[in-house]
mmCIF file of C-alpha atoms in Angstrom:
data_model
loop_
_atom_site.group_PDB
_atom_site.id
_atom_site.type_symbol
_atom_site.label_atom_id
_atom_site.label_comp_id
_atom_site.label_asym_id
_atom_site.label_seq_id
_atom_site.Cartn_x
_atom_site.Cartn_y
_atom_site.Cartn_z
ATOM 1 C CA MET A 1 -55.044 -28.045 30.558
ATOM 2 C CA MET A 2 -57.501 -26.991 33.917
ATOM 3 C CA LYS A 3 -57.819 -23.687 32.705
ATOM 4 C CA ARG A 4 -58.934 -25.157 29.123
ATOM 5 C CA MET A 5 -61.109 -28.063 30.651
ATOM 6 C CA LEU A 6 -62.871 -24.612 33.020
ATOM 7 C CA LEU A 7 -63.352 -22.518 29.833
ATOM 8 C CA ALA A 8 -64.916 -25.899 28.075
ATOM 9 C CA TRP A 9 -66.731 -26.565 31.240
ATOM 10 C CA MET A 10 -68.265 -23.178 31.342
ATOM 11 C CA LEU A 11 -69.001 -22.833 27.494
ATOM 12 C CA ALA A 12 -71.672 -25.787 27.629
ATOM 13 C CA LEU A 13 -73.429 -24.176 30.494
ATOM 14 C CA SER A 14 -73.509 -21.420 29.207
ATOM 15 C CA SER A 15 -75.109 -23.154 26.189
ATOM 16 C CA VAL A 16 -77.671 -24.757 27.708
ATOM 17 C CA PHE A 17 -78.695 -21.943 29.819
ATOM 18 C CA MET A 18 -78.970 -20.254 26.553
ATOM 19 C CA MET A 19 -81.070 -23.466 24.954
ATOM 20 C CA ALA A 20 -83.245 -22.654 27.902
ATOM 21 C CA GLN A 21 -84.027 -18.891 27.198
ATOM 22 C CA THR A 22 -84.636 -19.689 23.824
ATOM 23 C CA ASP A 23 -87.414 -22.506 23.894
ATOM 24 C CA GLY A 24 -89.275 -19.671 25.860
ATOM 25 C CA LEU A 25 -90.237 -22.442 28.629
ATOM 26 C CA VAL A 26 -90.841 -20.795 31.714
ATOM 27 C CA MET A 27 -93.486 -22.934 33.452
ATOM 28 C CA SER A 28 -94.296 -26.583 32.748
ATOM 29 C CA TYR A 29 -96.508 -29.019 34.421
ATOM 30 C CA LYS A 30 -95.794 -32.889 32.993
ATOM 31 C CA PHE A 31 -96.989 -34.379 36.311
ATOM 32 C CA ASN A 32 -93.898 -36.333 36.834
ATOM 33 C CA GLN A 33 -92.700 -34.476 39.853
ATOM 34 C CA VAL A 34 -95.473 -34.659 42.187
ATOM 35 C CA ASN A 35 -95.251 -34.792 46.014
ATOM 36 C CA GLY A 36 -99.244 -35.699 48.035
ATOM 37 C CA THR A 37 -100.862 -32.269 46.472
ATOM 38 C CA ASP A 38 -98.014 -30.628 45.169
ATOM 39 C CA VAL A 39 -97.163 -30.306 41.865
ATOM 40 C CA TYR A 40 -93.839 -28.749 40.946
ATOM 41 C CA ASP A 41 -92.802 -27.176 37.730
ATOM 42 C CA GLU A 42 -90.348 -28.831 36.059
ATOM 43 C CA SER A 43 -89.419 -25.993 33.099
ATOM 44 C CA GLY A 44 -86.088 -25.791 34.589
ATOM 45 C CA TYR A 45 -87.412 -22.406 36.985
ATOM 46 C CA GLY A 46 -88.825 -24.115 39.450
ATOM 47 C CA LYS A 47 -91.230 -21.090 40.150
ATOM 48 C CA VAL A 48 -94.430 -22.183 40.435
ATOM 49 C CA THR A 49 -95.622 -25.308 42.826
ATOM 50 C CA ALA A 50 -98.943 -26.187 42.014
ATOM 51 C CA THR A 51 -101.425 -27.766 44.025
ATOM 52 C CA LEU A 52 -104.350 -30.700 43.088
ATOM 53 C CA VAL A 53 -107.273 -29.623 44.331
ATOM 54 C CA ASN A 54 -110.542 -31.929 45.797
ATOM 55 C CA GLU A 55 -110.592 -34.891 43.186
ATOM 56 C CA ALA A 56 -108.209 -33.690 41.426
ATOM 57 C CA ARG A 57 -105.244 -36.593 40.746
ATOM 58 C CA VAL A 58 -102.420 -37.418 38.977
ATOM 59 C CA ALA A 59 -103.016 -40.802 37.245
ATOM 60 C CA THR A 60 -100.939 -43.266 35.191
ATOM 61 C CA MET A 61 -101.398 -43.380 31.886
ATOM 62 C CA GLY A 62 -99.144 -46.115 30.042
ATOM 63 C CA SER A 63 -96.095 -44.395 29.881
ATOM 64 C CA TYR A 64 -97.246 -40.583 30.774
ATOM 65 C CA LYS A 65 -98.849 -39.183 33.932
ATOM 66 C CA VAL A 66 -101.841 -36.996 33.223
ATOM 67 C CA LEU A 67 -103.846 -35.045 35.358
ATOM 68 C CA SER A 68 -107.588 -36.443 36.203
ATOM 69 C CA LEU A 69 -109.849 -33.849 37.341
ATOM 70 C CA GLY A 70 -112.027 -36.384 38.354
ATOM 71 C CA ASP A 71 -116.400 -35.795 38.978
ATOM 72 C CA GLY A 72 -116.828 -33.322 41.366
ATOM 73 C CA THR A 73 -114.873 -30.304 41.967
ATOM 74 C CA GLY A 74 -111.976 -31.451 41.764
ATOM 75 C CA TYR A 75 -109.217 -28.307 39.950
ATOM 76 C CA LEU A 76 -105.965 -27.772 40.018
ATOM 77 C CA ASP A 77 -104.763 -24.267 41.286
ATOM 78 C CA MET A 78 -101.405 -22.928 39.951
ATOM 79 C CA THR A 79 -101.696 -20.594 42.575
ATOM 80 C CA SER A 80 -100.537 -16.415 42.295
ATOM 81 C CA ALA A 81 -97.523 -17.366 41.687
ATOM 82 C CA ALA A 82 -98.475 -18.470 37.557
ATOM 83 C CA GLY A 83 -100.548 -15.294 37.638
ATOM 84 C CA ASP A 84 -96.960 -12.989 38.317
ATOM 85 C CA LEU A 85 -95.586 -14.763 35.296
ATOM 86 C CA LEU A 86 -98.172 -14.105 33.062
ATOM 87 C CA LYS A 87 -98.984 -10.242 34.002
ATOM 88 C CA THR A 88 -95.889 -9.241 32.669
ATOM 89 C CA GLN A 89 -96.524 -11.393 29.223
ATOM 90 C CA ASP A 90 -97.452 -9.154 26.389
ATOM 91 C CA ASN A 91 -95.771 -11.644 24.112
ATOM 92 C CA TYR A 92 -96.533 -14.984 24.941
ATOM 93 C CA SER A 93 -97.989 -18.361 24.475
ATOM 94 C CA PHE A 94 -100.001 -20.932 26.085
ATOM 95 C CA SER A 95 -100.277 -24.904 25.711
ATOM 96 C CA ILE A 96 -102.339 -27.617 27.216
ATOM 97 C CA TYR A 97 -103.285 -31.336 26.072
ATOM 98 C CA TYR A 98 -106.566 -32.149 27.468
ATOM 99 C CA LEU A 99 -108.888 -35.107 26.406
ATOM 100 C CA VAL A 100 -112.292 -34.815 27.581
ATOM 101 C CA GLU A 101 -114.649 -38.518 28.195
ATOM 102 C CA ASN A 102 -116.986 -39.436 25.857
ATOM 103 C CA ASP A 103 -119.310 -39.558 29.108
ATOM 104 C CA ALA A 104 -118.968 -35.935 30.409
ATOM 105 C CA ASP A 105 -121.332 -33.523 29.969
ATOM 106 C CA ILE A 106 -119.619 -30.049 28.923
ATOM 107 C CA THR A 107 -122.887 -27.992 28.139
ATOM 108 C CA GLY A 108 -124.113 -25.442 29.837
ATOM 109 C CA ALA A 109 -122.164 -22.481 31.190
ATOM 110 C CA GLY A 110 -118.615 -23.179 32.738
ATOM 111 C CA ASN A 111 -116.629 -26.356 31.371
ATOM 112 C CA PHE A 112 -113.192 -23.643 31.635
ATOM 113 C CA LEU A 113 -110.312 -25.542 30.630
ATOM 114 C CA TRP A 114 -107.941 -22.578 31.992
ATOM 115 C CA ALA A 115 -108.509 -19.074 33.533
ATOM 116 C CA PHE A 116 -105.697 -16.459 35.062
ATOM 117 C CA SER A 117 -108.422 -14.055 36.869
ATOM 118 C CA THR A 118 -108.054 -11.090 39.590
ATOM 119 C CA SER A 119 -111.267 -12.631 41.193
ATOM 120 C CA ASN A 120 -112.765 -15.911 42.156
ATOM 121 C CA ALA A 121 -116.089 -14.943 41.937
ATOM 122 C CA CYS A 122 -116.391 -12.684 38.713
ATOM 123 C CA GLU A 123 -119.268 -10.899 37.192
ATOM 124 C CA ARG A 124 -121.454 -8.767 34.187
ATOM 125 C CA TYR A 125 -118.607 -6.094 34.735
ATOM 126 C CA ALA A 126 -116.476 -7.027 37.775
ATOM 127 C CA GLY A 127 -113.654 -9.142 37.701
ATOM 128 C CA LYS A 128 -110.473 -9.537 34.878
ATOM 129 C CA TYR A 129 -109.480 -12.790 33.434
ATOM 130 C CA THR A 130 -107.881 -14.737 30.337
ATOM 131 C CA ALA A 131 -109.615 -18.214 29.547
ATOM 132 C CA TYR A 132 -110.851 -20.355 27.392
ATOM 133 C CA ARG A 133 -113.788 -23.048 27.531
ATOM 134 C CA VAL A 134 -114.218 -25.888 26.043
ATOM 135 C CA ASN A 135 -117.850 -25.999 25.656
ATOM 136 C CA VAL A 136 -117.824 -23.370 23.017
ATOM 137 C CA GLN A 137 -113.991 -23.772 22.348
ATOM 138 C CA ARG A 138 -113.692 -19.999 23.706
ATOM 139 C CA MET A 139 -110.807 -17.755 23.907
ATOM 140 C CA ALA A 140 -111.067 -14.599 25.665
ATOM 141 C CA THR A 141 -109.930 -11.941 28.026
ATOM 142 C CA SER A 142 -111.573 -9.305 30.235
ATOM 143 C CA THR A 143 -111.120 -5.896 30.848
ATOM 144 C CA GLY A 144 -113.914 -6.414 33.664
ATOM 145 C CA GLY A 145 -116.158 -8.805 33.755
ATOM 146 C CA TRP A 146 -117.716 -10.875 30.785
ATOM 147 C CA GLY A 147 -119.795 -7.674 29.807
ATOM 148 C CA ASN A 148 -116.425 -6.606 29.188
ATOM 149 C CA GLU A 149 -114.712 -9.802 26.944
ATOM 150 C CA LYS A 150 -112.759 -9.714 24.324
ATOM 151 C CA GLY A 151 -112.643 -13.033 21.969
ATOM 152 C CA ALA A 152 -113.770 -15.362 19.603
ATOM 153 C CA ASP A 153 -114.986 -19.207 19.857
ATOM 154 C CA LEU A 154 -115.829 -22.251 16.938
ATOM 155 C CA GLY A 155 -119.052 -22.159 18.676
ATOM 156 C CA THR A 156 -119.422 -25.789 18.922
ATOM 157 C CA ALA A 157 -118.084 -27.867 21.942
ATOM 158 C CA SER A 158 -114.776 -29.685 22.084
ATOM 159 C CA PRO A 159 -114.138 -33.370 20.374
ATOM 160 C CA LYS A 160 -114.392 -35.874 23.195
ATOM 161 C CA GLY A 161 -112.587 -39.286 23.635
ATOM 162 C CA THR A 162 -109.411 -38.223 21.974
ATOM 163 C CA TRP A 163 -106.538 -36.379 22.525
ATOM 164 C CA LYS A 164 -106.953 -32.783 21.756
ATOM 165 C CA HIS A 165 -103.350 -30.092 21.863
ATOM 166 C CA VAL A 166 -104.777 -26.339 21.661
ATOM 167 C CA VAL A 167 -102.228 -23.102 22.293
ATOM 168 C CA TYR A 168 -102.892 -19.445 22.600
ATOM 169 C CA VAL A 169 -100.291 -17.684 21.581
ATOM 170 C CA GLN A 170 -100.689 -13.552 21.890
ATOM 171 C CA ASP A 171 -97.896 -10.578 20.186
ATOM 172 C CA GLY A 172 -99.180 -7.522 21.486
ATOM 173 C CA GLU A 173 -102.497 -7.062 20.753
ATOM 174 C CA THR A 174 -103.448 -9.880 17.834
ATOM 175 C CA GLY A 175 -103.762 -13.385 19.422
ATOM 176 C CA LYS A 176 -104.483 -16.158 17.542
ATOM 177 C CA LEU A 177 -105.384 -20.134 18.891
ATOM 178 C CA TYR A 178 -104.675 -23.177 17.203
ATOM 179 C CA ILE A 179 -105.932 -26.065 17.619
ATOM 180 C CA GLU A 180 -103.775 -29.532 16.342
ATOM 181 C CA GLY A 181 -101.294 -27.145 15.192
ATOM 182 C CA THR A 182 -103.965 -25.669 13.114
ATOM 183 C CA LEU A 183 -104.871 -21.615 13.395
ATOM 184 C CA ALA A 184 -108.905 -21.934 14.345
ATOM 185 C CA TYR A 185 -109.209 -18.025 14.431
ATOM 186 C CA THR A 186 -107.605 -14.933 14.935
ATOM 187 C CA ILE A 187 -108.524 -12.142 17.586
ATOM 188 C CA SER A 188 -107.205 -8.184 17.044
ATOM 189 C CA SER A 189 -107.196 -5.941 19.455
ATOM 190 C CA MET A 190 -106.707 -7.793 22.638
ATOM 191 C CA PRO A 191 -106.386 -6.245 25.404
ATOM 192 C CA THR A 192 -102.239 -6.979 26.580
ATOM 193 C CA ASN A 193 -101.329 -8.546 30.418
ATOM 194 C CA SER A 194 -99.225 -6.095 31.101
ATOM 195 C CA GLY A 195 -102.132 -2.965 30.139
ATOM 196 C CA ASN A 196 -104.916 -5.249 31.307
ATOM 197 C CA PHE A 197 -103.162 -6.665 34.587
ATOM 198 C CA ALA A 198 -100.489 -4.069 35.718
ATOM 199 C CA SER A 199 -102.141 -2.882 39.380
ATOM 200 C CA GLU A 200 -103.877 -6.331 39.535
ATOM 201 C CA SER A 201 -103.301 -9.418 41.241
ATOM 202 C CA LEU A 202 -104.018 -12.596 39.169
ATOM 203 C CA SER A 203 -104.570 -14.899 42.476
ATOM 204 C CA TYR A 204 -106.959 -17.824 41.010
ATOM 205 C CA CYS A 205 -105.357 -19.591 38.105
ATOM 206 C CA TRP A 206 -106.543 -22.615 37.952
ATOM 207 C CA ILE A 207 -106.853 -25.767 35.324
ATOM 208 C CA GLY A 208 -110.568 -27.159 35.316
ATOM 209 C CA ARG A 209 -112.252 -24.471 36.981
ATOM 210 C CA SER A 210 -114.802 -21.251 36.155
ATOM 211 C CA PRO A 211 -113.825 -18.153 37.817
ATOM 212 C CA PHE A 212 -117.850 -17.700 37.820
ATOM 213 C CA THR A 213 -119.035 -18.908 41.149
ATOM 214 C CA ALA A 214 -122.706 -20.551 39.893
ATOM 215 C CA ASP A 215 -120.428 -22.356 36.349
ATOM 216 C CA ASN A 216 -119.782 -25.692 36.140
ATOM 217 C CA TYR A 217 -116.144 -27.656 37.099
ATOM 218 C CA LEU A 218 -114.851 -29.314 34.423
ATOM 219 C CA LYS A 219 -115.371 -32.870 35.084
ATOM 220 C CA ASN A 220 -114.546 -36.190 33.177
ATOM 221 C CA THR A 221 -111.258 -34.818 31.405
ATOM 222 C CA TYR A 222 -107.628 -35.368 31.641
ATOM 223 C CA VAL A 223 -105.108 -33.058 31.194
ATOM 224 C CA TYR A 224 -101.003 -33.410 30.449
ATOM 225 C CA GLY A 225 -98.104 -31.072 29.333
ATOM 226 C CA ILE A 226 -99.236 -27.157 30.704
ATOM 227 C CA GLY A 227 -96.615 -24.841 28.956
ATOM 228 C CA LEU A 228 -96.062 -21.047 29.616
ATOM 229 C CA TYR A 229 -94.014 -19.281 27.139
ATOM 230 C CA ASN A 230 -92.466 -16.209 27.163
ATOM 231 C CA LYS A 231 -92.458 -15.532 23.518
ATOM 232 C CA ALA A 232 -95.245 -16.124 21.101
ATOM 233 C CA LEU A 233 -94.500 -19.656 19.453
ATOM 234 C CA SER A 234 -93.713 -20.300 15.813
ATOM 235 C CA ASP A 235 -95.841 -22.446 13.640
ATOM 236 C CA SER A 236 -93.066 -24.943 13.007
ATOM 237 C CA GLU A 237 -92.880 -24.945 17.009
ATOM 238 C CA ILE A 238 -97.055 -26.241 17.571
ATOM 239 C CA SER A 239 -96.980 -28.614 14.972
ATOM 240 C CA THR A 240 -93.986 -30.270 17.182
ATOM 241 C CA LEU A 241 -96.202 -29.933 20.382
ATOM 242 C CA ALA A 242 -99.418 -30.868 18.677
ATOM 243 C CA SER A 243 -97.667 -34.032 17.062
ATOM 244 C CA VAL A 244 -97.576 -35.390 20.546
ATOM 245 C CA THR A 245 -101.351 -35.734 20.635
ATOM 246 C CA SER A 246 -100.558 -39.707 18.328
ATOM 247 C CA SER A 247 -98.724 -40.646 21.485
ATOM 248 C CA LEU A 248 -101.171 -39.489 23.887
ATOM 249 C CA ASN A 249 -103.707 -41.582 22.333
ATOM 250 C CA THR A 250 -101.318 -44.658 21.846
ATOM 251 C CA GLN A 251 -101.109 -44.308 25.273
ATOM 252 C CA TYR A 252 -104.778 -44.173 26.020
ATOM 253 C CA GLU A 253 -105.875 -46.926 24.766
ATOM 254 C CA LYS A 254 -103.681 -49.136 27.685
ATOM 255 C CA GLY A 255 -105.856 -47.674 30.632
ATOM 256 C CA ILE A 256 -105.346 -45.109 32.891
ATOM 257 C CA GLY A 257 -104.679 -45.826 36.070
ATOM 258 C CA GLY A 258 -107.214 -45.302 39.239
ATOM 259 C CA ASP A 259 -107.205 -43.400 42.233
ATOM 260 C CA ASN A 260 -104.434 -44.861 44.096
ATOM 261 C CA SER A 261 -104.310 -42.618 47.003
ATOM 262 C CA SER A 262 -105.516 -45.466 49.407
ATOM 263 C CA LEU A 263 -103.204 -47.572 48.691
ATOM 264 C CA LEU A 264 -100.197 -44.840 48.653
ATOM 265 C CA SER A 265 -101.374 -44.555 51.963
ATOM 266 C CA ALA A 266 -100.874 -47.704 52.896
ATOM 267 C CA ILE A 267 -97.342 -47.959 51.451
ATOM 268 C CA SER A 268 -96.532 -44.898 53.835
ATOM 269 C CA ASP A 269 -97.784 -46.995 57.024
ATOM 270 C CA ALA A 270 -96.301 -49.990 55.949
ATOM 271 C CA GLU A 271 -92.133 -47.980 55.446
ATOM 272 C CA ASN A 272 -93.025 -46.590 59.410
ATOM 273 C CA VAL A 273 -93.072 -49.721 60.310
ATOM 274 C CA LEU A 274 -90.548 -51.237 58.524
ATOM 275 C CA SER A 275 -88.331 -48.072 59.885
ATOM 276 C CA THR A 276 -88.156 -49.052 62.985
ATOM 277 C CA ALA A 277 -88.260 -53.643 62.663
ATOM 278 C CA SER A 278 -85.297 -55.221 62.844
ATOM 279 C CA SER A 279 -84.351 -58.980 63.453
ATOM 280 C CA SER A 280 -84.391 -57.780 67.120
ATOM 281 C CA ASN A 281 -87.889 -57.721 67.586
ATOM 282 C CA TYR A 282 -89.506 -58.986 64.530
ATOM 283 C CA PRO A 283 -88.666 -62.498 62.580
ATOM 284 C CA GLN A 284 -86.287 -61.978 59.586
ATOM 285 C CA GLY A 285 -88.255 -63.768 57.127
ATOM 286 C CA ALA A 286 -91.275 -61.440 58.661
ATOM 287 C CA ILE A 287 -89.335 -58.012 57.883
ATOM 288 C CA ASP A 288 -88.654 -59.512 54.233
ATOM 289 C CA ASP A 289 -91.876 -60.625 53.496
ATOM 290 C CA LEU A 290 -93.438 -57.336 54.474
ATOM 291 C CA ARG A 291 -90.499 -55.342 51.855
ATOM 292 C CA ASP A 292 -91.825 -57.447 49.124
ATOM 293 C CA ALA A 293 -95.086 -56.589 49.697
ATOM 294 C CA VAL A 294 -94.610 -52.808 49.595
ATOM 295 C CA ARG A 295 -91.994 -53.256 46.524
ATOM 296 C CA TYR A 296 -95.243 -54.864 44.699
ATOM 297 C CA ALA A 297 -97.183 -52.319 46.285
ATOM 298 C CA ASN A 298 -95.574 -49.637 44.646
ATOM 299 C CA ALA A 299 -95.408 -50.639 41.147
ATOM 300 C CA ILE A 300 -98.916 -51.330 41.144
ATOM 301 C CA ALA A 301 -99.602 -47.996 42.423
ATOM 302 C CA SER A 302 -97.512 -46.323 39.545
ATOM 303 C CA SER A 303 -99.288 -48.809 37.142
ATOM 304 C CA SER A 304 -102.650 -48.393 35.492
ATOM 305 C CA ALA A 305 -104.425 -50.916 37.199
ATOM 306 C CA SER A 306 -107.977 -50.123 38.227
ATOM 307 C CA THR A 307 -108.841 -48.625 41.813
ATOM 308 C CA THR A 308 -110.098 -51.796 42.822
ATOM 309 C CA ASP A 309 -107.346 -53.884 42.205
ATOM 310 C CA MET A 310 -105.386 -50.981 43.742
ATOM 311 C CA ASP A 311 -107.811 -50.937 46.499
ATOM 312 C CA ASN A 312 -107.079 -54.401 47.214
ATOM 313 C CA VAL A 313 -103.522 -54.442 47.237
ATOM 314 C CA SER A 314 -104.127 -51.821 49.571
ATOM 315 C CA THR A 315 -106.002 -54.628 51.922
ATOM 316 C CA MET A 316 -102.891 -56.890 51.161
ATOM 317 C CA LEU A 317 -100.294 -54.465 52.199
ATOM 318 C CA ASN A 318 -102.417 -53.925 55.396
ATOM 319 C CA ASP A 319 -102.661 -57.126 56.295
ATOM 320 C CA ALA A 320 -99.590 -57.882 55.053
ATOM 321 C CA VAL A 321 -98.334 -55.014 58.074
ATOM 322 C CA SER A 322 -100.767 -56.808 60.927
ATOM 323 C CA MET A 323 -98.802 -60.116 60.332
ATOM 324 C CA LEU A 324 -95.642 -58.479 61.072
ATOM 325 C CA GLN A 325 -96.918 -57.005 64.100
ATOM 326 C CA SER A 326 -98.431 -59.718 65.129
ATOM 327 C CA VAL A 327 -94.731 -61.800 65.420
ATOM 328 C CA ARG A 328 -93.109 -58.996 67.210
ATOM 329 C CA GLY A 329 -90.433 -60.518 70.107
ATOM 330 C CA VAL A 330 -90.901 -63.934 69.177
ATOM 331 C CA THR A 331 -88.101 -65.895 68.689
ATOM 332 C CA PHE A 332 -86.998 -69.650 66.800
ATOM 333 C CA ASP A 333 -84.719 -71.913 69.016
ATOM 334 C CA ALA A 334 -82.462 -73.002 66.288
ATOM 335 C CA SER A 335 -80.815 -75.437 68.417
ATOM 336 C CA ALA A 336 -83.777 -77.171 68.923
ATOM 337 C CA ALA A 337 -83.380 -78.388 65.114
ATOM 338 C CA VAL A 338 -83.469 -81.654 63.703
ATOM 339 C CA THR A 339 -80.637 -82.465 61.222
ATOM 340 C CA ALA A 340 -82.411 -84.387 58.167
ATOM 341 C CA TYR A 341 -81.318 -87.040 56.648
ATOM 342 C CA ASP A 342 -81.978 -89.316 53.915
ATOM 343 C CA THR A 343 -83.044 -92.679 54.580
#
């Protein structure tokens, strides 16, 4: 009996593993697993921990967590570990969802949605990369600077104010770009990753930043569901991925949460105080009040509340900590209490 149960368990585990392999997803960020500036890979392999840089942060948008690039030099650094994954793939797909806000300026040089590059300062004939930019919806791979690009574009800027799904699929030397599940263009004779990057280090793997120093950062843009697959996705798989934009747009209408960094800091400070507080040095009622305040603050921090509202809750929580600390050592003499009675 035990042998049959063990065999069934092993077959089930093998089935799950094979499904993961068939799926082909080797790197994934849905921003559900974040600690400080660390964003963890949710593919199941967990090989690539990305980093939030500068103004980039994770925000709540209804039932989703999304990357907010901010209005400055914010970007997500997927690190060289992502480059190590990509450079070995000649048949691969890179999938991503994004929304450019209506007031965003995406004109001019730069505005890269993603870039995998050997240099952080590419030039006309220096630096190899594969990248996509939204100002002309261009996908290109370079064998040495922008003067040696192979790619294609639509010649028009990305639409604003709505979630879009883009996936680039490369099968051998054929590249295809799909927008909203529809083939936008095909590129022939694309350099393969193994041929172009075999002896190189793809150290600069970014979301929202260009590999050219003078270029504009992609600003006022939200990103969700970054996925690298070790296979060329089928049309039906791409169509399924593209269908998610409907849900993203529905949740977007509920609003996107503000910057909760100050509130998270206040929560951490309050939890540190509570970790050493006991009824022997604080009135129990004051401890309970601070615990209630922390629970409320956590709920607000993970909501779609505005930055102003979060800052107000942060102030409230700091006041609650000060209140607890002000009654340290205060005791109440219950023996002096007078029993109440009805007249």
